[in-house]
CSV table of N, CA and C in Angstrom, one decimal:
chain,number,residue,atom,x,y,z
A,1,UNK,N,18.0,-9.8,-85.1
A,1,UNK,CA,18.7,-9.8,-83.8
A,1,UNK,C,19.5,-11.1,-83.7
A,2,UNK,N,21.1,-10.7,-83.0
A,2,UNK,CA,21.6,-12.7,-83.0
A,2,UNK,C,22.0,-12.8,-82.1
A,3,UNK,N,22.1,-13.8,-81.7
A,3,UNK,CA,21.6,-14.5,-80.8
A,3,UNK,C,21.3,-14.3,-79.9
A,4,UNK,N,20.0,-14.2,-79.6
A,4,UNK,CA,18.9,-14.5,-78.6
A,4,UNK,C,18.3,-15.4,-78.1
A,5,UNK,N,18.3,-15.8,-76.8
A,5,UNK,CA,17.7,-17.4,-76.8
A,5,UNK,C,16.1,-16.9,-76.6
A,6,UNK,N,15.6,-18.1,-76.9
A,6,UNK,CA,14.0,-18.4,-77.3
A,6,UNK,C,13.1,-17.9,-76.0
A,7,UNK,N,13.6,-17.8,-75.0
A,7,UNK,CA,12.6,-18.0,-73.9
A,7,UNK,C,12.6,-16.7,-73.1
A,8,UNK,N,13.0,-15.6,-74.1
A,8,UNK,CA,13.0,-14.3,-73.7
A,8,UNK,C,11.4,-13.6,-74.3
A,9,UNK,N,10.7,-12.8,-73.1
A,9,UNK,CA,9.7,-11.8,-73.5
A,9,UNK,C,9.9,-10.5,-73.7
A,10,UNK,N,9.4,-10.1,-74.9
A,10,UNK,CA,9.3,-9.0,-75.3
A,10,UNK,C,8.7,-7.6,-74.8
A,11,UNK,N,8.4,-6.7,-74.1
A,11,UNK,CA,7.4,-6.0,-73.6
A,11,UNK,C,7.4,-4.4,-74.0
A,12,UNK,N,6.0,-4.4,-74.2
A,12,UNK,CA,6.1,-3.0,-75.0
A,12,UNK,C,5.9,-1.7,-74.0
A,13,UNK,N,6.9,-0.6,-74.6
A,13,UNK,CA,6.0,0.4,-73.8
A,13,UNK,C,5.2,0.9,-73.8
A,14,UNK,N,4.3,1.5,-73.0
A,14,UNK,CA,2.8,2.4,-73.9
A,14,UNK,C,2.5,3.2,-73.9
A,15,UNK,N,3.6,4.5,-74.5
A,15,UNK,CA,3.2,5.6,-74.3
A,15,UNK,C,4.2,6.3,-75.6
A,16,UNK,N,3.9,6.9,-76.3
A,16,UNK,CA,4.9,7.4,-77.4
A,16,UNK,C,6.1,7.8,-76.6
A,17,UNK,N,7.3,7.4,-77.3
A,17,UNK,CA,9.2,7.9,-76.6
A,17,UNK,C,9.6,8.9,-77.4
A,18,UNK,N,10.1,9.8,-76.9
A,18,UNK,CA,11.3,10.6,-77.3
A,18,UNK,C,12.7,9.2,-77.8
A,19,UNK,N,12.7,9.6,-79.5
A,19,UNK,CA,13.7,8.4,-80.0
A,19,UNK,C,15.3,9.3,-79.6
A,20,UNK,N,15.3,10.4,-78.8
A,20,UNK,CA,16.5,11.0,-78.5
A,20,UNK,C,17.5,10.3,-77.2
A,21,UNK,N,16.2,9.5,-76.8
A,21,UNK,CA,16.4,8.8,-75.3
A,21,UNK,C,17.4,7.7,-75.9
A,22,UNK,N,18.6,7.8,-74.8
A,22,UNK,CA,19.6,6.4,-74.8
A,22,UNK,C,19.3,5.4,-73.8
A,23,UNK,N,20.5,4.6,-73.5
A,23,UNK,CA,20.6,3.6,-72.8
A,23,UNK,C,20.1,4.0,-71.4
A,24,UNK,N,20.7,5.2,-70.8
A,24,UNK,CA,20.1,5.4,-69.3
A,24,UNK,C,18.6,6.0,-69.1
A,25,UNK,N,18.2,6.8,-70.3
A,25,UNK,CA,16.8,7.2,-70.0
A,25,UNK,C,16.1,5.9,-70.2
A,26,UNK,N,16.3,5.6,-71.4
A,26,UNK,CA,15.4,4.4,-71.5
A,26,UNK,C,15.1,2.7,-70.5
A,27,UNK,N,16.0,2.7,-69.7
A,27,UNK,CA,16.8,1.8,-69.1
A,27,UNK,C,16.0,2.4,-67.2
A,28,UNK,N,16.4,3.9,-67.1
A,28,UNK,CA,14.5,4.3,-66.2
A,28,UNK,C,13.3,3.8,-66.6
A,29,UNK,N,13.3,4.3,-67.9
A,29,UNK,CA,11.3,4.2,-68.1
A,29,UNK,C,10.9,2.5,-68.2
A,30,UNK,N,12.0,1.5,-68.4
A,30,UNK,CA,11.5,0.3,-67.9
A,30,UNK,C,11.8,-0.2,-66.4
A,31,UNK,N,12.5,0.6,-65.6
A,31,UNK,CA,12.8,0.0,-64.0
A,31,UNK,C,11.2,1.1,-63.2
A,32,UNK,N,11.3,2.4,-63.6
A,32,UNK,CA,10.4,2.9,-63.1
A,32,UNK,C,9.1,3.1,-63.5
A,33,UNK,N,8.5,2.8,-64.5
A,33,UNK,CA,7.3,2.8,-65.3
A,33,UNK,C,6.6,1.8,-65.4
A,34,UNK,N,7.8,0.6,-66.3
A,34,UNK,CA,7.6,-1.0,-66.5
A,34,UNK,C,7.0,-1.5,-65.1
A,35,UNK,N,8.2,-1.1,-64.5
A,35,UNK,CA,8.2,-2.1,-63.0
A,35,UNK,C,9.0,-3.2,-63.5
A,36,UNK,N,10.3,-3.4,-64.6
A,36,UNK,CA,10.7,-4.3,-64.8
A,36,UNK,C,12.2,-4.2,-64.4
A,37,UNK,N,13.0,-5.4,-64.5
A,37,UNK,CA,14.7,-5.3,-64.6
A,37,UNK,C,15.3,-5.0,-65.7
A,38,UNK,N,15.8,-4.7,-65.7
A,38,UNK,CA,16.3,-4.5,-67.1
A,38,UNK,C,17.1,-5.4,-67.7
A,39,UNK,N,18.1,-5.5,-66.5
A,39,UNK,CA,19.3,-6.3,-66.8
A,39,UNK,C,18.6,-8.2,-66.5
A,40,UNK,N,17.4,-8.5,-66.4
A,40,UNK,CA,16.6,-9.8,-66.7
A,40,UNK,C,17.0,-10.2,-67.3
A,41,UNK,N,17.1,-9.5,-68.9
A,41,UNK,CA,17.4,-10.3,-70.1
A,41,UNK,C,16.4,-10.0,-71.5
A,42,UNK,N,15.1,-9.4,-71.0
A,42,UNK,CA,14.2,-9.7,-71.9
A,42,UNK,C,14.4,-8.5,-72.4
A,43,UNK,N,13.6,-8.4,-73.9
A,43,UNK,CA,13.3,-6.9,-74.4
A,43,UNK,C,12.4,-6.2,-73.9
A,44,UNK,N,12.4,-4.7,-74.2
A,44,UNK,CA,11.8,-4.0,-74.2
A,44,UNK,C,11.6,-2.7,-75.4
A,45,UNK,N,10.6,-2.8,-76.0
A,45,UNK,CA,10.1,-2.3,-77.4
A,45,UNK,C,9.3,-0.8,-76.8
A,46,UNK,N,10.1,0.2,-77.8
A,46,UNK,CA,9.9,1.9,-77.7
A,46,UNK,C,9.5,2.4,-78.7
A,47,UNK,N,8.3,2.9,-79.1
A,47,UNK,CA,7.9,3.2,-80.9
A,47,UNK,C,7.9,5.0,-80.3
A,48,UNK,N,8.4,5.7,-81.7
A,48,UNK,CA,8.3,7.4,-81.6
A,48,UNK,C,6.5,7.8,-81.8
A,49,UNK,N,6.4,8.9,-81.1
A,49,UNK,CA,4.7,9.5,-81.8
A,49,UNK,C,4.3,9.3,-82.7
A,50,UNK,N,5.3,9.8,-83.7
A,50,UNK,CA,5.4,9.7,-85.5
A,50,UNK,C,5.1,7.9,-85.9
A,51,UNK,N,5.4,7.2,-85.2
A,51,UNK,CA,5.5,5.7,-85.2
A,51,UNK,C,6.6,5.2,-86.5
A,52,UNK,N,7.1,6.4,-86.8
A,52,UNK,CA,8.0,6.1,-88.2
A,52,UNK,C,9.3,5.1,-86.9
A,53,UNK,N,9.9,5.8,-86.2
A,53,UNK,CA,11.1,5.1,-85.8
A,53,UNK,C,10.7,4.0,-84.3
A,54,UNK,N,11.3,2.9,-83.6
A,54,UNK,CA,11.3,2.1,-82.9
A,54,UNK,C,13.0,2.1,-82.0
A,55,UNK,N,12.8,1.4,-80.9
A,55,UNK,CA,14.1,0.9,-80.1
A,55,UNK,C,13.7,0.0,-79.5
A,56,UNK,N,14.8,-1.0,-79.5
A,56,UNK,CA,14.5,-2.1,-78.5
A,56,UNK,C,15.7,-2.1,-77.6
A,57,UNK,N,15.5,-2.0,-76.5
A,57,UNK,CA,16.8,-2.1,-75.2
A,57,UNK,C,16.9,-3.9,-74.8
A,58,UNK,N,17.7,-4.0,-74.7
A,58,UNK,CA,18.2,-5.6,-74.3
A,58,UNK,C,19.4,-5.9,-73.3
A,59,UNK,N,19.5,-6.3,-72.6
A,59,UNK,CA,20.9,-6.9,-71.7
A,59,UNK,C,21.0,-7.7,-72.2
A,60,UNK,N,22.5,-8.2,-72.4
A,60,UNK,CA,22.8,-9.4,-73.4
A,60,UNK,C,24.0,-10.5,-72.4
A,61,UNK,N,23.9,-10.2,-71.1
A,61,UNK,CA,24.6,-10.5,-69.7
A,61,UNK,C,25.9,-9.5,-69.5
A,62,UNK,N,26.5,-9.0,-70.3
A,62,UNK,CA,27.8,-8.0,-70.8
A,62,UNK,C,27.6,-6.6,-70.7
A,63,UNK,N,26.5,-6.1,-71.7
A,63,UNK,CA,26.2,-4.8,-71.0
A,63,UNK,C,24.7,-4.5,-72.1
A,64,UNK,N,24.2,-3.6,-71.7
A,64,UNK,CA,22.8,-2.8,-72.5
A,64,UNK,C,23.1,-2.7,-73.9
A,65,UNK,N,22.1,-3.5,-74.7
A,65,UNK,CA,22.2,-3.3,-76.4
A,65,UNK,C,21.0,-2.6,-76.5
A,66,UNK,N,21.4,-1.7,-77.9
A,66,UNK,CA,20.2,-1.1,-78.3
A,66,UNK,C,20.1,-0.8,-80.0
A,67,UNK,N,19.4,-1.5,-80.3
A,67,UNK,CA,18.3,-1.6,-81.5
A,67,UNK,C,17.9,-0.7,-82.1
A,68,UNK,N,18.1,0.0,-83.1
A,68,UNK,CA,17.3,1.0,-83.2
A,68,UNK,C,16.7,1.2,-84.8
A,69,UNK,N,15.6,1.2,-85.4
A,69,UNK,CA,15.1,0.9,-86.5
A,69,UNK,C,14.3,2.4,-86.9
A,70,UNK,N,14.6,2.8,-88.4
A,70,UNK,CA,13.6,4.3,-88.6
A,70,UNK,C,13.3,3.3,-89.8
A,71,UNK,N,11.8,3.8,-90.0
A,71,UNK,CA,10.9,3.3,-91.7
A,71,UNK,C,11.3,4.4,-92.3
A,72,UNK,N,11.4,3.8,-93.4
A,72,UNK,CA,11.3,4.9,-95.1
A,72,UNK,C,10.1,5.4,-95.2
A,73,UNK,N,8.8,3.9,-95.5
A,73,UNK,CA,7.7,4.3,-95.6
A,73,UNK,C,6.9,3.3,-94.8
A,74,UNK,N,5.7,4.2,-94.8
A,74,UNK,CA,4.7,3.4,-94.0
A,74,UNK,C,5.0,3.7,-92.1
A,75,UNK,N,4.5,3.1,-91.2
A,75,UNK,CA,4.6,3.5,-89.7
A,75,UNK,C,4.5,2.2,-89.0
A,76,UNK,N,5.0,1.9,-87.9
A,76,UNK,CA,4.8,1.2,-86.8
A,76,UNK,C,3.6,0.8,-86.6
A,77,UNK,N,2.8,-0.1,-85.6
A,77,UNK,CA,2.1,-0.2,-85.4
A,77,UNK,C,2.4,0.3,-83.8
A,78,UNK,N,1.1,1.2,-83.3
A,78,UNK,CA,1.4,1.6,-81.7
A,78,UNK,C,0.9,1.4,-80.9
A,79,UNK,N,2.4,0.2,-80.0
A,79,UNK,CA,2.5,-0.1,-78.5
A,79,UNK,C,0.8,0.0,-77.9
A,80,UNK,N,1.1,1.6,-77.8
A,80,UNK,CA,-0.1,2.1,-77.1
A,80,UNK,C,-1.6,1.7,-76.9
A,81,UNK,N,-1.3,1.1,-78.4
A,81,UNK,CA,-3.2,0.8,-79.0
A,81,UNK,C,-3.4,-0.5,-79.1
A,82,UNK,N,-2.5,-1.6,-78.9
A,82,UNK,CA,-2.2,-2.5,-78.9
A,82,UNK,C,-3.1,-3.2,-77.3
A,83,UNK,N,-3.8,-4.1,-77.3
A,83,UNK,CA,-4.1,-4.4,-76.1
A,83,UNK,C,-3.0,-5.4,-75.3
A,84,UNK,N,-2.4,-6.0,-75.8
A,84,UNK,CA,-1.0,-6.4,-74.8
A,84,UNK,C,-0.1,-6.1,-75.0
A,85,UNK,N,0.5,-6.3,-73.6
A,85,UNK,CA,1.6,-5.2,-73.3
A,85,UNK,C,3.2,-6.3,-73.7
A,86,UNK,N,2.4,-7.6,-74.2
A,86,UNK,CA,3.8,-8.6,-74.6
A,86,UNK,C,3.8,-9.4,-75.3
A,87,UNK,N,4.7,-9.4,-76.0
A,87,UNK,CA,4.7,-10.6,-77.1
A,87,UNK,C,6.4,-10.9,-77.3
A,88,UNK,N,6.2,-12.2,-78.4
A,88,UNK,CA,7.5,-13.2,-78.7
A,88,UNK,C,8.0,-12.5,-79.3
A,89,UNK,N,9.6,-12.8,-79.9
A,89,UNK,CA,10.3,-12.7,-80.0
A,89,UNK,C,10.1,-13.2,-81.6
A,90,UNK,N,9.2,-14.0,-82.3
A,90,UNK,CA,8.6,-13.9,-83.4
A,90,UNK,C,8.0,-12.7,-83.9
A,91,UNK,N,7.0,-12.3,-82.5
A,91,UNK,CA,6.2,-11.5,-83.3
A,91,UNK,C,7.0,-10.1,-83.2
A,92,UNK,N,7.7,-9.9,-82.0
A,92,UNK,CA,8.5,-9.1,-82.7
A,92,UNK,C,9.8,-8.7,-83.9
A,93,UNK,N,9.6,-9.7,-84.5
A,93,UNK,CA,10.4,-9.5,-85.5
A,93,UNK,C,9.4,-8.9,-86.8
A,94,UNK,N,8.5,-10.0,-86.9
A,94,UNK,CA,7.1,-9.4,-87.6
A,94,UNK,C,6.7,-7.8,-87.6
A,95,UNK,N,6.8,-7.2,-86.3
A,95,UNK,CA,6.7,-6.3,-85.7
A,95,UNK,C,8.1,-4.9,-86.7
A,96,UNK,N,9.1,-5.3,-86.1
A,96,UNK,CA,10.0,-4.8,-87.2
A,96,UNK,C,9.9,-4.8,-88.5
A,97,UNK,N,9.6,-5.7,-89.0
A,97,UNK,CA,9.0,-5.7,-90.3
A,97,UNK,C,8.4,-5.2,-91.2
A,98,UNK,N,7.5,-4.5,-89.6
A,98,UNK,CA,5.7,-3.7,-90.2
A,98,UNK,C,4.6,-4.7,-90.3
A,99,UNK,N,5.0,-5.6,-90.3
A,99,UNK,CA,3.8,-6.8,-90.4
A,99,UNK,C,2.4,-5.9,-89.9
A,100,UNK,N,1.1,-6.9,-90.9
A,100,UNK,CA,-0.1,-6.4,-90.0
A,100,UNK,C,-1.0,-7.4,-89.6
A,101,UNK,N,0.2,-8.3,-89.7
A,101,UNK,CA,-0.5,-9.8,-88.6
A,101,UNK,C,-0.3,-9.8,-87.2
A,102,UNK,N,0.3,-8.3,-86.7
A,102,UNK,CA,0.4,-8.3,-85.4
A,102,UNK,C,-1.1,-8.7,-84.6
A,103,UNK,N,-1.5,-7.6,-85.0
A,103,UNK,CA,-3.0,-7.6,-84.6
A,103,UNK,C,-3.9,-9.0,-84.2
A,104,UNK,N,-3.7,-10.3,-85.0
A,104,UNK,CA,-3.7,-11.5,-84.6
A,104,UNK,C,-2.9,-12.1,-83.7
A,105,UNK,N,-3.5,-13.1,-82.9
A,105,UNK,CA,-3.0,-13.9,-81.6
A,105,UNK,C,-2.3,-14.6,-82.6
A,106,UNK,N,-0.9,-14.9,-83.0
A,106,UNK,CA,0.2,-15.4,-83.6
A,106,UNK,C,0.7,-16.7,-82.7
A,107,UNK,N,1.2,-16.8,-81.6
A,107,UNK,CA,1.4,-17.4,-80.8
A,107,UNK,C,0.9,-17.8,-79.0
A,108,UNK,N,1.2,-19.2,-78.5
A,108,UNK,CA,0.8,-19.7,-77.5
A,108,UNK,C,1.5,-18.8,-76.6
A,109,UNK,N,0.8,-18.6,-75.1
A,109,UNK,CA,1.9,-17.7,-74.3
A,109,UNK,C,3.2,-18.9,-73.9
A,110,UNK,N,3.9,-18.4,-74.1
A,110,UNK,CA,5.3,-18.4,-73.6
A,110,UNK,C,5.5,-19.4,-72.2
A,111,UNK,N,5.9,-20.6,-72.3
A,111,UNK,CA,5.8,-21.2,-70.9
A,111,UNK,C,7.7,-21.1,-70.6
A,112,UNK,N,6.8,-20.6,-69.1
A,112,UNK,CA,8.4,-20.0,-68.1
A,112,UNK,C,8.9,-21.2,-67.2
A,113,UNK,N,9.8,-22.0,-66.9
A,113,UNK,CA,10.5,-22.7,-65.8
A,113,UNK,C,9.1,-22.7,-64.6
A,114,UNK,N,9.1,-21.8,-64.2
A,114,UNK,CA,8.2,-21.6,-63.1
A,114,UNK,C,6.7,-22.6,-63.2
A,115,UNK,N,6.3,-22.1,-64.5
A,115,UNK,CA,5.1,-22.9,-65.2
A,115,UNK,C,5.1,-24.0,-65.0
A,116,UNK,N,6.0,-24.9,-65.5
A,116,UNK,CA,6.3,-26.2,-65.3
A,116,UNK,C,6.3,-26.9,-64.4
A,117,UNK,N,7.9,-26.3,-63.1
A,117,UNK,CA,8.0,-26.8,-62.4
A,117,UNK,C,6.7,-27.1,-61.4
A,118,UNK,N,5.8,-26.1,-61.0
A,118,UNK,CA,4.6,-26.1,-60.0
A,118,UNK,C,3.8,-27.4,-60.8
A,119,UNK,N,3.9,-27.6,-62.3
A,119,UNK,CA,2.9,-28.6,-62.5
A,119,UNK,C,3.3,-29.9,-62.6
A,120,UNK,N,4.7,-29.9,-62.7
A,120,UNK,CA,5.5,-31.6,-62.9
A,120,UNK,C,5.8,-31.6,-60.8
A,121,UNK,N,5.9,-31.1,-60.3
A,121,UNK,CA,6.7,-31.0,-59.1
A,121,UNK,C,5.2,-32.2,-58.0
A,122,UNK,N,4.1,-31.4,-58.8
A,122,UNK,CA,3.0,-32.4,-57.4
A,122,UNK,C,2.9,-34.0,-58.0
A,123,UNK,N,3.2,-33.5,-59.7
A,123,UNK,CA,2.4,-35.0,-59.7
A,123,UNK,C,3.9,-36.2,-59.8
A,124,UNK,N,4.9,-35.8,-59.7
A,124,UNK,CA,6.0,-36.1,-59.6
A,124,UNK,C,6.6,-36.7,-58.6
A,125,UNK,N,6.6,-36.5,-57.1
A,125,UNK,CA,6.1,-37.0,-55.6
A,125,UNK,C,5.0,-37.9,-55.9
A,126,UNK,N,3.5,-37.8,-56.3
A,126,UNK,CA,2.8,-38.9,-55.8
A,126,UNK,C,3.1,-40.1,-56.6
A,127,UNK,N,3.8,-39.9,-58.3
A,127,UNK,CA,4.0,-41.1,-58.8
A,127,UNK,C,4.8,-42.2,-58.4
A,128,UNK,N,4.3,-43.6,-58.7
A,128,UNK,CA,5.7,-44.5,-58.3
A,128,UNK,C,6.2,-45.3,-59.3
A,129,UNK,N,7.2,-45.9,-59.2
A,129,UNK,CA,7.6,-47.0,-60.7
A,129,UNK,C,7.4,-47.9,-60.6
């Protein structure tokens, strides 16, 4: 994937996709299913029943990108069975790959602006110099 900045989340969906779905079906099943934006920024990861093929939908601020990967051999690992519904942008590359280090906690969760600010903002007022 190029260029993507770092502090984008990945989120899976959890239910096997029809890989015939484009940019508008798919672009539903995360506004109405996810409960997400689409146009946010972040990914969103689609694996087939078969687990052989994947999609990842992305807004890239210009318009909807879409990813789309089939295996020769071997299968996906699936979304579905997976107990979280989100990971990095590492592990989804891993993920693409077939890796089967998914299954391991790979990385720290993801700290967001929001994270921060609530924890620099109190103790940042009572300090003095």
């Amino acid at each position: 994937m190029i260029g993507l900045p770092r502090g984008l989340s990945v989120y899976l969906f959890d239910e096997p996709v029809d890989m015939r779905k484009s940019f508008n079906t798919l672009s539903a099943l995360v506004e109405q299913q996810m409960k997400q934006v689409v146009t946010a920024g972040d990914l969103f990861l689609f694996v087939s029943r078969n687990r052989k093929r994947s999609k990842v939908l992305y807004f890239d601020g210009t318009g909807l990108c879409l990813f789309c990967k089939r295996l020769e051999k071997g299968q996906f690992h699936a979304p579905w069975k997976m107990r979280r519904k989100e990971m990095t942008l590492s592990e989804l590359a891993l993920f693409v790959e077939g890796s089967e280090a998914l299954f391991a906690s790979l990385s720290p969760p993801l700290l967001r602006h929001a994270d921060l600010a609530s924890k620099f903002s109190d103790t940042s007022s009572n300090k003095t110099c």
